[in-house]
Amino acid sequence: MSNKPKDLRLGLLYLGRSEYSKVIQLLESKIPLYVENKEFYYILARAFFYTGDISGAKLYFDRGQKIEWDIDSALYLGVLGLKRRDFNSSLRIWLDILDEDPNNIRAKRGLAALKKYSTIDDLDNFIRSKKIDSFVPRKPYRFSVSGIIALSALVFILVLGVIVVKTDTVEKVYTAITTKFFVQSKNSDVVDSDRDSGSYFILSELNKNFIDFSSQSEYSFSGAQIEEFFKISNNLFLQHKDNRVRTYLNLIKNSNANQQVKQKAEALESYLVDPTWTNFSDSITFKDVYRDTFQYENCFVKWKGKLSNLNIVDKKLHFTLLVGYDSEKILEGIVQVELNENIKIYENQPIEVFGQVILRDNKFYIEAATVMQYIIKEK
């Protein structure tokens, strides 16, 4: 008889029957009894995951990972990153998995998807599709005794051949996907002669150890992560997505990468072109910048809000932007804005600001390039 606690055995039974609400009802009230039990959190987190409760699933997967890190939980967290549109989180998780298990097919599928679906709309459509199910372990199922016996017999007969064929096929399929992506990027219609030099911003000619172990930095990455960030930067550059390129170069420049790698990043950065109001399409939120300012330094944002505290200092307009408060319903955050133009704008009115994230004294403000204001008349 199993030594597993009755609650966990019953939770697994409900999970296998896809009775996820029963799992949650059974286990969530018993957290104090299993506060240090890794399996408890793994069962509960999967129940939340399959009911579509993203925040609940992330909460309990994270708690379990703090007790003992495991690949299966990390795979779920990678997908949760996609569902939360936190693509950098997914990228880091999948790279961590591949550091531990270089042949993990689900992590490879995740990285391939980030490369293939390079626009927000494409990623949104992909995330809503069933294809994302292949990034996590199979759903738990409860088999009958006869079914288990039959399945065991089949596995016994075929297991060696399946393992050999599957391993070989996975490697070839992944190589084909990544090769196809890079070839298409280099020959895409969006790439012109001015970008040809971008194809040479690669790390293959450098020492494979890209790390400076003596440096103090904001971010600490593995060599594989740094190499992957550079590959993504290069491909985004070839697609003229320079604002997104900068987010990855910032990760490299503020990391434990060695000086040669950082010089490569700075060289690529020198080719970047600033976006304009009309061609800007990235979605960088106040929360993104506030949470990880170094990653978004010098990136451009376009935020709506309400203007307050308008002043003129050194012939510059200075004001406070209440981000997201243009409709006076949600306040996402407060940021200072500087505009090097003496134009007529009005306090306590909605405004849209397009500008660059600038770091000063460990705080960020927006150096505005363009502002647009619609005056709401009192009725």
Short mmCIF file of C-alpha atoms in Angstrom, two decimals:
data_model
loop_
_atom_site.label_atom_id
_atom_site.label_comp_id
_atom_site.label_asym_id
_atom_site.label_seq_id
_atom_site.Cartn_x
_atom_site.Cartn_y
_atom_site.Cartn_z
CA MET A 1 0.00 0.00 0.00
CA SER A 2 1.26 3.48 -0.85
CA ASN A 3 2.74 5.63 1.92
CA LYS A 4 1.41 8.71 0.14
CA PRO A 5 -1.01 10.72 2.33
CA LYS A 6 -4.68 10.02 1.64
CA ASP A 7 -5.32 13.63 0.56
CA LEU A 8 -2.66 13.39 -2.15
CA ARG A 9 -3.86 9.98 -3.35
CA LEU A 10 -7.40 11.33 -3.62
CA GLY A 11 -6.16 14.51 -5.30
CA LEU A 12 -4.32 12.46 -7.93
CA LEU A 13 -7.44 10.36 -8.47
CA TYR A 14 -9.56 13.48 -9.13
CA LEU A 15 -6.80 14.92 -11.31
CA GLY A 16 -6.75 11.76 -13.43
CA ARG A 17 -10.51 12.05 -13.90
CA SER A 18 -10.19 15.71 -14.93
CA GLU A 19 -12.25 16.70 -11.88
CA TYR A 20 -10.10 19.75 -11.25
CA SER A 21 -12.56 21.67 -9.07
CA LYS A 22 -12.66 18.71 -6.68
CA VAL A 23 -8.86 18.76 -6.45
CA ILE A 24 -8.94 22.45 -5.54
CA GLN A 25 -11.74 22.01 -3.00
CA LEU A 26 -9.93 19.09 -1.40
CA LEU A 27 -6.41 20.49 -1.20
CA GLU A 28 -6.48 24.29 -1.07
CA SER A 29 -7.92 24.35 2.44
CA LYS A 30 -5.17 21.99 3.64
CA ILE A 31 -2.14 24.08 2.67
CA PRO A 32 -1.03 24.48 6.34
CA LEU A 33 -0.75 20.68 6.60
CA TYR A 34 1.46 20.36 3.50
CA VAL A 35 3.37 23.63 3.50
CA GLU A 36 6.70 21.87 2.73
CA ASN A 37 5.32 19.11 0.49
CA LYS A 38 6.50 19.47 -3.10
CA GLU A 39 4.03 16.94 -4.56
CA PHE A 40 1.09 18.68 -2.88
CA TYR A 41 1.82 21.93 -4.72
CA TYR A 42 2.42 20.11 -8.01
CA ILE A 43 -1.00 18.42 -7.86
CA LEU A 44 -2.80 21.61 -6.82
CA ALA A 45 -1.01 23.78 -9.39
CA ARG A 46 -1.97 21.45 -12.25
CA ALA A 47 -5.62 21.57 -11.18
CA PHE A 48 -5.54 25.38 -11.36
CA PHE A 49 -3.67 25.21 -14.69
CA TYR A 50 -6.32 23.03 -16.35
CA THR A 51 -9.19 25.17 -15.05
CA GLY A 52 -7.55 28.18 -16.72
CA ASP A 53 -6.68 29.98 -13.47
CA ILE A 54 -3.29 31.38 -14.49
CA SER A 55 -2.50 33.26 -11.27
CA GLY A 56 -3.43 30.31 -9.05
CA ALA A 57 -1.38 27.88 -11.12
CA LYS A 58 1.67 30.15 -11.09
CA LEU A 59 1.39 30.71 -7.34
CA TYR A 60 1.50 27.00 -6.50
CA PHE A 61 4.05 25.99 -9.14
CA ASP A 62 6.33 28.73 -7.77
CA ARG A 63 5.87 27.50 -4.21
CA GLY A 64 6.74 23.97 -5.24
CA GLN A 65 9.82 25.12 -7.15
CA LYS A 66 11.12 26.89 -4.03
CA ILE A 67 11.02 23.57 -2.20
CA GLU A 68 12.64 21.58 -5.02
CA TRP A 69 13.15 22.67 -8.62
CA ASP A 70 11.99 20.20 -11.27
CA ILE A 71 11.69 20.28 -15.05
CA ASP A 72 7.98 19.38 -15.30
CA SER A 73 6.93 22.31 -13.12
CA ALA A 74 9.28 24.58 -15.06
CA LEU A 75 7.60 23.52 -18.33
CA TYR A 76 4.22 24.56 -16.95
CA LEU A 77 5.69 27.89 -15.77
CA GLY A 78 7.11 28.48 -19.25
CA VAL A 79 3.63 28.16 -20.75
CA LEU A 80 2.15 30.33 -18.00
CA GLY A 81 4.68 32.99 -18.99
CA LEU A 82 3.28 32.88 -22.53
CA LYS A 83 -0.29 33.09 -21.26
CA ARG A 84 0.65 36.14 -19.15
CA ARG A 85 2.45 37.64 -22.20
CA ASP A 86 5.69 37.62 -20.17
CA PHE A 87 7.76 36.25 -23.05
CA ASN A 88 11.13 36.99 -21.43
CA SER A 89 10.12 34.84 -18.46
CA SER A 90 9.23 31.94 -20.78
CA LEU A 91 12.50 32.33 -22.65
CA ARG A 92 14.58 32.21 -19.48
CA ILE A 93 12.69 29.21 -18.11
CA TRP A 94 13.12 27.17 -21.30
CA LEU A 95 16.81 28.02 -21.47
CA ASP A 96 17.22 26.93 -17.83
CA ILE A 97 15.53 23.63 -18.69
CA LEU A 98 17.87 23.08 -21.64
CA ASP A 99 20.86 23.79 -19.41
CA GLU A 100 19.65 20.91 -17.23
CA ASP A 101 18.33 18.69 -20.03
CA PRO A 102 19.76 19.72 -23.45
CA ASN A 103 17.45 17.29 -25.30
CA ASN A 104 14.18 18.42 -23.73
CA ILE A 105 11.81 18.54 -26.69
CA ARG A 106 9.11 20.61 -24.99
CA ALA A 107 11.53 23.41 -24.10
CA LYS A 108 12.88 23.31 -27.65
CA ARG A 109 9.34 23.63 -29.00
CA GLY A 110 8.84 26.70 -26.82
CA LEU A 111 11.99 28.41 -28.09
CA ALA A 112 11.11 27.54 -31.68
CA ALA A 113 7.66 29.09 -31.23
CA LEU A 114 9.11 32.36 -29.91
CA LYS A 115 11.33 32.53 -32.98
CA LYS A 116 8.61 31.56 -35.44
CA TYR A 117 5.84 33.80 -34.12
CA SER A 118 7.74 37.07 -33.86
CA THR A 119 4.80 39.51 -33.71
CA ILE A 120 2.45 40.00 -30.77
CA ASP A 121 -0.60 39.14 -32.92
CA ASP A 122 0.96 35.90 -34.17
CA LEU A 123 1.91 34.91 -30.63
CA ASP A 124 -1.58 35.71 -29.33
CA ASN A 125 -3.15 33.48 -31.98
CA PHE A 126 -0.68 30.71 -31.21
CA ILE A 127 -1.26 30.95 -27.44
CA ARG A 128 -5.00 30.56 -27.97
CA SER A 129 -4.47 27.45 -30.12
CA LYS A 130 -4.22 23.84 -28.98
CA LYS A 131 -0.58 23.66 -30.10
CA ILE A 132 0.57 25.11 -26.81
CA ASP A 133 -0.52 21.87 -25.07
CA SER A 134 2.57 20.16 -26.49
CA PHE A 135 4.83 22.39 -24.35
CA VAL A 136 3.78 20.79 -21.05
CA PRO A 137 3.72 17.18 -19.77
CA ARG A 138 0.73 15.16 -20.86
CA LYS A 139 -2.45 15.50 -18.84
CA PRO A 140 -2.70 12.93 -16.04
CA TYR A 141 -5.12 10.12 -16.86
CA ARG A 142 -6.49 7.28 -14.78
CA PHE A 143 -6.27 3.93 -16.59
CA SER A 144 -8.03 0.68 -15.78
CA VAL A 145 -5.92 -2.28 -14.64
CA SER A 146 -6.42 -4.07 -17.97
CA GLY A 147 -5.45 -0.92 -19.83
CA ILE A 148 -2.25 -0.60 -17.84
CA ILE A 149 -1.34 -4.26 -18.52
CA ALA A 150 -1.92 -3.85 -22.26
CA LEU A 151 0.03 -0.61 -22.38
CA SER A 152 2.91 -2.15 -20.43
CA ALA A 153 3.11 -5.06 -22.87
CA LEU A 154 3.23 -2.69 -25.82
CA VAL A 155 5.93 -0.58 -24.21
CA PHE A 156 7.98 -3.67 -23.38
CA ILE A 157 7.97 -4.72 -27.05
CA LEU A 158 8.67 -1.33 -28.60
CA VAL A 159 10.51 0.76 -26.03
CA LEU A 160 14.08 0.42 -27.33
CA GLY A 161 13.18 1.17 -30.93
CA VAL A 162 10.91 4.06 -29.96
CA ILE A 163 13.55 5.71 -27.79
CA VAL A 164 16.22 5.52 -30.50
CA VAL A 165 13.93 6.74 -33.28
CA LYS A 166 12.34 9.48 -31.18
CA THR A 167 15.66 10.93 -30.02
CA ASP A 168 17.05 11.01 -33.54
CA THR A 169 13.84 12.49 -35.00
CA VAL A 170 13.54 15.20 -32.37
CA GLU A 171 17.07 16.44 -33.03
CA LYS A 172 16.50 16.53 -36.79
CA VAL A 173 13.11 18.23 -36.52
CA TYR A 174 14.43 20.95 -34.20
CA THR A 175 17.44 21.56 -36.43
CA ALA A 176 15.14 21.86 -39.45
CA ILE A 177 12.86 24.34 -37.67
CA THR A 178 15.66 26.63 -36.50
CA THR A 179 17.51 26.46 -39.81
CA LYS A 180 14.33 27.30 -41.72
CA PHE A 181 13.66 30.26 -39.44
CA PHE A 182 17.11 31.78 -39.84
CA VAL A 183 17.14 31.31 -43.62
CA GLN A 184 13.71 32.92 -43.97
CA SER A 185 14.75 35.83 -41.78
CA LYS A 186 17.83 36.58 -43.85
CA ASN A 187 15.88 36.49 -47.11
CA SER A 188 12.71 38.19 -45.86
CA ASP A 189 11.24 41.11 -47.79
CA VAL A 190 11.77 43.37 -44.78
CA VAL A 191 15.55 42.94 -44.95
CA ASP A 192 17.37 45.44 -47.16
CA SER A 193 21.00 46.08 -48.01
CA ASP A 194 21.41 48.43 -45.05
CA ARG A 195 20.89 45.48 -42.73
CA ASP A 196 23.27 43.01 -44.38
CA SER A 197 25.92 43.65 -41.75
CA GLY A 198 23.49 42.44 -39.08
CA SER A 199 23.99 38.84 -40.17
CA TYR A 200 27.57 39.05 -38.91
CA PHE A 201 26.60 39.92 -35.34
CA ILE A 202 27.05 36.38 -34.08
CA LEU A 203 29.10 34.90 -31.27
CA SER A 204 30.40 31.75 -32.97
CA GLU A 205 33.89 33.17 -33.52
CA LEU A 206 34.29 34.02 -29.82
CA ASN A 207 35.33 31.72 -27.01
CA LYS A 208 32.31 29.56 -26.13
CA ASN A 209 32.56 30.67 -22.51
CA PHE A 210 30.76 34.01 -22.73
CA ILE A 211 30.78 34.65 -18.98
CA ASP A 212 32.88 37.01 -16.87
CA PHE A 213 32.82 35.27 -13.50
CA SER A 214 34.44 38.21 -11.70
CA SER A 215 31.85 40.84 -12.67
CA GLN A 216 29.05 42.26 -10.54
CA SER A 217 25.93 42.73 -12.66
CA GLU A 218 22.17 43.26 -12.62
CA TYR A 219 21.54 39.94 -14.36
CA SER A 220 23.26 36.59 -14.12
CA PHE A 221 22.83 34.29 -17.13
CA SER A 222 24.34 31.08 -18.42
CA GLY A 223 26.42 31.07 -21.60
CA ALA A 224 23.56 29.37 -23.45
CA GLN A 225 21.13 32.10 -22.39
CA ILE A 226 23.45 34.88 -23.56
CA GLU A 227 23.94 33.15 -26.90
CA GLU A 228 20.18 32.73 -27.31
CA PHE A 229 19.53 36.42 -26.50
CA PHE A 230 22.03 37.35 -29.21
CA LYS A 231 20.38 35.09 -31.77
CA ILE A 232 16.98 36.60 -31.03
CA SER A 233 18.41 40.13 -31.22
CA ASN A 234 19.99 39.40 -34.58
CA ASN A 235 16.78 38.04 -36.07
CA LEU A 236 14.64 40.89 -34.74
CA PHE A 237 17.19 43.30 -36.19
CA LEU A 238 16.86 41.70 -39.62
CA GLN A 239 13.10 42.24 -39.33
CA HIS A 240 13.52 45.96 -38.45
CA LYS A 241 12.13 45.44 -34.94
CA ASP A 242 14.82 47.62 -33.39
CA ASN A 243 12.94 48.60 -30.25
CA ARG A 244 12.57 44.94 -29.30
CA VAL A 245 16.22 44.32 -30.21
CA ARG A 246 17.24 46.86 -27.58
CA THR A 247 15.43 44.97 -24.80
CA TYR A 248 17.59 41.89 -25.42
CA LEU A 249 20.80 43.88 -25.87
CA ASN A 250 20.10 45.57 -22.54
CA LEU A 251 19.90 42.17 -20.88
CA ILE A 252 23.32 41.30 -22.31
CA LYS A 253 24.93 44.67 -21.51
CA ASN A 254 23.76 44.58 -17.89
CA SER A 255 24.65 40.94 -17.36
CA ASN A 256 27.65 38.84 -16.41
CA ALA A 257 28.60 38.51 -20.10
CA ASN A 258 32.28 39.12 -20.79
CA GLN A 259 33.64 42.27 -22.42
CA GLN A 260 33.90 40.78 -25.92
CA VAL A 261 30.22 39.85 -25.91
CA LYS A 262 29.21 43.28 -24.60
CA GLN A 263 31.25 44.94 -27.35
CA LYS A 264 29.33 42.85 -29.89
CA ALA A 265 26.07 44.02 -28.32
CA GLU A 266 27.18 47.66 -28.47
CA ALA A 267 28.20 47.24 -32.11
CA LEU A 268 24.75 45.92 -33.02
CA GLU A 269 23.12 48.67 -30.95
CA SER A 270 24.91 51.33 -33.03
CA TYR A 271 22.89 50.20 -36.07
CA LEU A 272 19.49 50.56 -34.40
CA VAL A 273 17.03 53.13 -35.76
CA ASP A 274 14.63 54.97 -33.45
CA PRO A 275 10.92 54.45 -34.19
CA THR A 276 8.51 57.30 -34.92
CA TRP A 277 4.99 58.01 -33.73
CA THR A 278 3.50 56.65 -36.96
CA ASN A 279 5.47 53.39 -37.26
CA PHE A 280 5.64 52.47 -33.57
CA SER A 281 3.84 49.20 -32.79
CA ASP A 282 5.44 47.69 -29.68
CA SER A 283 3.43 47.12 -26.53
CA ILE A 284 5.64 47.97 -23.55
CA THR A 285 3.60 48.71 -20.45
CA PHE A 286 4.38 50.85 -17.42
CA LYS A 287 4.45 47.66 -15.36
CA ASP A 288 7.11 46.18 -17.68
CA VAL A 289 9.41 49.18 -17.26
CA TYR A 290 8.79 49.60 -13.53
CA ARG A 291 9.49 45.92 -12.85
CA ASP A 292 12.67 45.69 -14.96
CA THR A 293 13.92 49.19 -15.78
CA PHE A 294 17.39 48.13 -16.93
CA GLN A 295 15.93 45.89 -19.62
CA TYR A 296 13.90 48.77 -21.10
CA GLU A 297 16.46 51.57 -20.78
CA ASN A 298 16.47 53.74 -23.95
CA CYS A 299 13.50 51.83 -25.38
CA PHE A 300 10.52 53.76 -26.74
CA VAL A 301 7.04 53.60 -25.26
CA LYS A 302 3.66 55.10 -26.11
CA TRP A 303 1.45 55.63 -23.07
CA LYS A 304 -1.90 57.32 -22.53
CA GLY A 305 -2.77 59.06 -19.31
CA LYS A 306 -3.64 62.36 -17.66
CA LEU A 307 -1.28 65.32 -17.39
CA SER A 308 -0.58 67.09 -14.09
CA ASN A 309 2.09 69.29 -12.41
CA LEU A 310 3.04 71.12 -15.61
CA ASN A 311 6.20 73.27 -15.33
CA ILE A 312 8.84 74.87 -17.55
CA VAL A 313 12.43 74.17 -16.44
CA ASP A 314 15.45 75.18 -18.54
CA LYS A 315 13.17 75.79 -21.53
CA LYS A 316 11.83 72.24 -21.23
CA LEU A 317 8.30 71.25 -20.41
CA HIS A 318 8.18 69.03 -17.33
CA PHE A 319 5.02 67.27 -16.24
CA THR A 320 3.71 64.22 -14.43
CA LEU A 321 1.92 61.56 -16.46
CA LEU A 322 -0.72 59.53 -14.63
CA VAL A 323 -0.38 56.45 -16.83
CA GLY A 324 -3.65 54.76 -17.75
CA TYR A 325 -5.73 57.43 -16.03
CA ASP A 326 -6.95 59.13 -19.22
CA SER A 327 -10.42 57.68 -18.60
CA GLU A 328 -10.11 58.23 -14.82
CA LYS A 329 -10.77 54.56 -14.11
CA ILE A 330 -7.39 52.82 -13.72
CA LEU A 331 -4.09 54.31 -12.59
CA GLU A 332 -1.25 52.07 -13.79
CA GLY A 333 1.55 54.26 -12.47
CA ILE A 334 3.09 57.72 -12.26
CA VAL A 335 6.08 58.86 -14.31
CA GLN A 336 7.84 62.17 -14.95
CA VAL A 337 7.99 63.40 -18.55
CA GLU A 338 10.32 65.95 -20.14
CA LEU A 339 9.63 67.53 -23.54
CA ASN A 340 12.23 69.70 -25.26
CA GLU A 341 9.60 71.83 -26.99
CA ASN A 342 7.66 74.87 -25.81
CA ILE A 343 4.18 73.91 -26.97
CA LYS A 344 0.74 74.57 -25.59
CA ILE A 345 -0.62 71.69 -23.53
CA TYR A 346 -3.16 71.69 -20.74
CA GLU A 347 -3.15 70.28 -17.23
CA ASN A 348 -5.70 67.77 -15.98
CA GLN A 349 -6.48 66.65 -19.53
CA PRO A 350 -5.90 63.29 -21.26
CA ILE A 351 -2.65 63.04 -23.20
CA GLU A 352 -0.73 60.41 -25.17
CA VAL A 353 3.06 60.46 -24.85
CA PHE A 354 5.56 58.83 -27.19
CA GLY A 355 9.12 58.87 -25.93
CA GLN A 356 12.22 57.13 -24.64
CA VAL A 357 12.82 55.53 -21.25
CA ILE A 358 15.78 57.33 -19.64
CA LEU A 359 17.54 56.29 -16.43
CA ARG A 360 18.72 59.02 -14.08
CA ASP A 361 19.80 58.52 -10.47
CA ASN A 362 18.40 54.96 -10.54
CA LYS A 363 14.96 56.26 -11.52
CA PHE A 364 13.39 56.39 -14.94
CA TYR A 365 11.57 59.18 -16.72
CA ILE A 366 10.29 59.63 -20.28
CA GLU A 367 12.10 61.90 -22.73
CA ALA A 368 9.11 62.71 -24.93
CA ALA A 369 9.50 62.86 -28.70
CA THR A 370 5.82 63.47 -29.50
CA VAL A 371 2.71 64.20 -27.47
CA MET A 372 -0.91 64.29 -28.56
CA GLN A 373 -3.65 65.83 -26.46
CA TYR A 374 -7.40 65.85 -26.88
CA ILE A 375 -9.13 68.57 -24.90
CA ILE A 376 -12.31 67.48 -23.15
CA LYS A 377 -14.65 70.44 -22.79
CA GLU A 378 -16.76 70.80 -19.69
CA LYS A 379 -20.45 70.26 -20.36
#
